[in-house]
Amino acid sequence: MACCALQMIGLIFGGVGMVGTLAATAMPQWRVSAHIDSNIVVFETVWEGLWMDCISQMGIRLQCKFYDSILALPPPLEAFRALMCTAVLLSITAFLMAVVGVKNTHWTKEDPQGISIFILAAGVAFLLTGVLVLIPVSWTGGGIIHDFYDPKVPTPLKRELGAALYVGWVSAALLVVAGAMYCSFWCWAGTSPKSRYPSLPHHRLYKPVTAGGPLLSMQAYV
């Protein structure tokens, strides 16, 4: 019963992490303009994401524009796009495998080793997804912090951490926790007594027939 509860918790964490990965990939708030020092443009906020940049005017009017050319994008941005798209696909696959694993666990409680392949696959996929999300999010965050404290970068070009980065970090943490839970459950299933000592099939027991058994029975009948 406790194992089923842990699997359901892992499934919830993985599902929330999957949704967060989708949201972080689509959100334009990766890099947000910073209003510091002598920057007088305080009525406009610039958002820069993986697919578009937006200008918010006092939170009332929002104008977004997709990037014109893929070839004109910086190489890191193209790599971040590829990583996040891969993470989205992998998170969906991991979630589906986790659903299958939880379903099989419900129907095969007496045979934990029978569902280990689904649990292991979902756990590894969740872990890989968390790493894939963590790389572009942390890389972008590190670049923003480095440029923010770099005196050579002009003040209008300084950026702050956007909401999409925080969503990505939380999603990566949930995916890693879900993957660790499923991998731990698979290890527990592999070391359980039933998996190490599988039950033998029940066979019919036959009594040994002595040499004089049939003869005595025939004599009694006569």
mmCIF file of C-alpha atoms in Angstrom, residues 3 6-11 13-14 94 98 116 118-131 171-189:
data_model
loop_
_atom_site.group_PDB
_atom_site.id
_atom_site.type_symbol
_atom_site.label_atom_id
_atom_site.label_comp_id
_atom_site.label_asym_id
_atom_site.label_seq_id
_atom_site.Cartn_x
_atom_site.Cartn_y
_atom_site.Cartn_z
ATOM 1 C CA CYS A 3 4.543 1.561 -2.440
ATOM 2 C CA LEU A 6 4.809 6.542 -3.332
ATOM 3 C CA GLN A 7 4.223 5.718 -6.987
ATOM 4 C CA MET A 8 1.195 8.001 -7.086
ATOM 5 C CA ILE A 9 3.219 10.806 -5.487
ATOM 6 C CA GLY A 10 5.961 10.253 -8.055
ATOM 7 C CA LEU A 11 3.361 10.312 -10.813
ATOM 8 C CA PHE A 13 5.495 15.110 -9.313
ATOM 9 C CA GLY A 14 6.282 13.892 -12.817
ATOM 10 C CA ALA A 94 8.158 9.308 -19.121
ATOM 11 C CA ALA A 98 4.827 5.939 -15.327
ATOM 12 C CA SER A 116 10.117 -3.173 -12.798
ATOM 13 C CA PHE A 118 8.079 0.218 -16.630
ATOM 14 C CA ILE A 119 9.116 1.778 -13.346
ATOM 15 C CA LEU A 120 12.786 1.771 -14.298
ATOM 16 C CA ALA A 121 12.132 3.253 -17.744
ATOM 17 C CA ALA A 122 9.950 6.020 -16.296
ATOM 18 C CA GLY A 123 12.504 6.801 -13.582
ATOM 19 C CA VAL A 124 15.418 7.056 -15.995
ATOM 20 C CA ALA A 125 13.358 9.171 -18.404
ATOM 21 C CA PHE A 126 12.319 11.548 -15.624
ATOM 22 C CA LEU A 127 15.929 11.936 -14.507
ATOM 23 C CA LEU A 128 17.108 12.656 -18.047
ATOM 24 C CA THR A 129 14.302 15.165 -18.535
ATOM 25 C CA GLY A 130 15.259 16.984 -15.353
ATOM 26 C CA VAL A 131 18.868 17.238 -16.503
ATOM 27 C CA SER A 171 10.066 21.589 -12.850
ATOM 28 C CA ALA A 172 13.579 20.153 -13.045
ATOM 29 C CA ALA A 173 13.576 19.522 -9.293
ATOM 30 C CA LEU A 174 10.200 17.755 -9.437
ATOM 31 C CA LEU A 175 11.309 15.616 -12.388
ATOM 32 C CA VAL A 176 14.516 14.597 -10.633
ATOM 33 C CA VAL A 177 12.612 13.721 -7.444
ATOM 34 C CA ALA A 178 10.064 11.685 -9.431
ATOM 35 C CA GLY A 179 12.831 9.858 -11.278
ATOM 36 C CA ALA A 180 14.677 9.110 -8.045
ATOM 37 C CA MET A 181 11.498 7.759 -6.463
ATOM 38 C CA TYR A 182 10.777 5.418 -9.377
ATOM 39 C CA CYS A 183 14.359 4.193 -9.578
ATOM 40 C CA SER A 184 14.342 3.589 -5.823
ATOM 41 C CA PHE A 185 11.106 1.647 -6.113
ATOM 42 C CA TRP A 186 12.592 -0.479 -8.881
ATOM 43 C CA CYS A 187 15.619 -1.220 -6.694
ATOM 44 C CA TRP A 188 13.296 -2.144 -3.843
ATOM 45 C CA ALA A 189 11.318 -4.439 -6.148
#
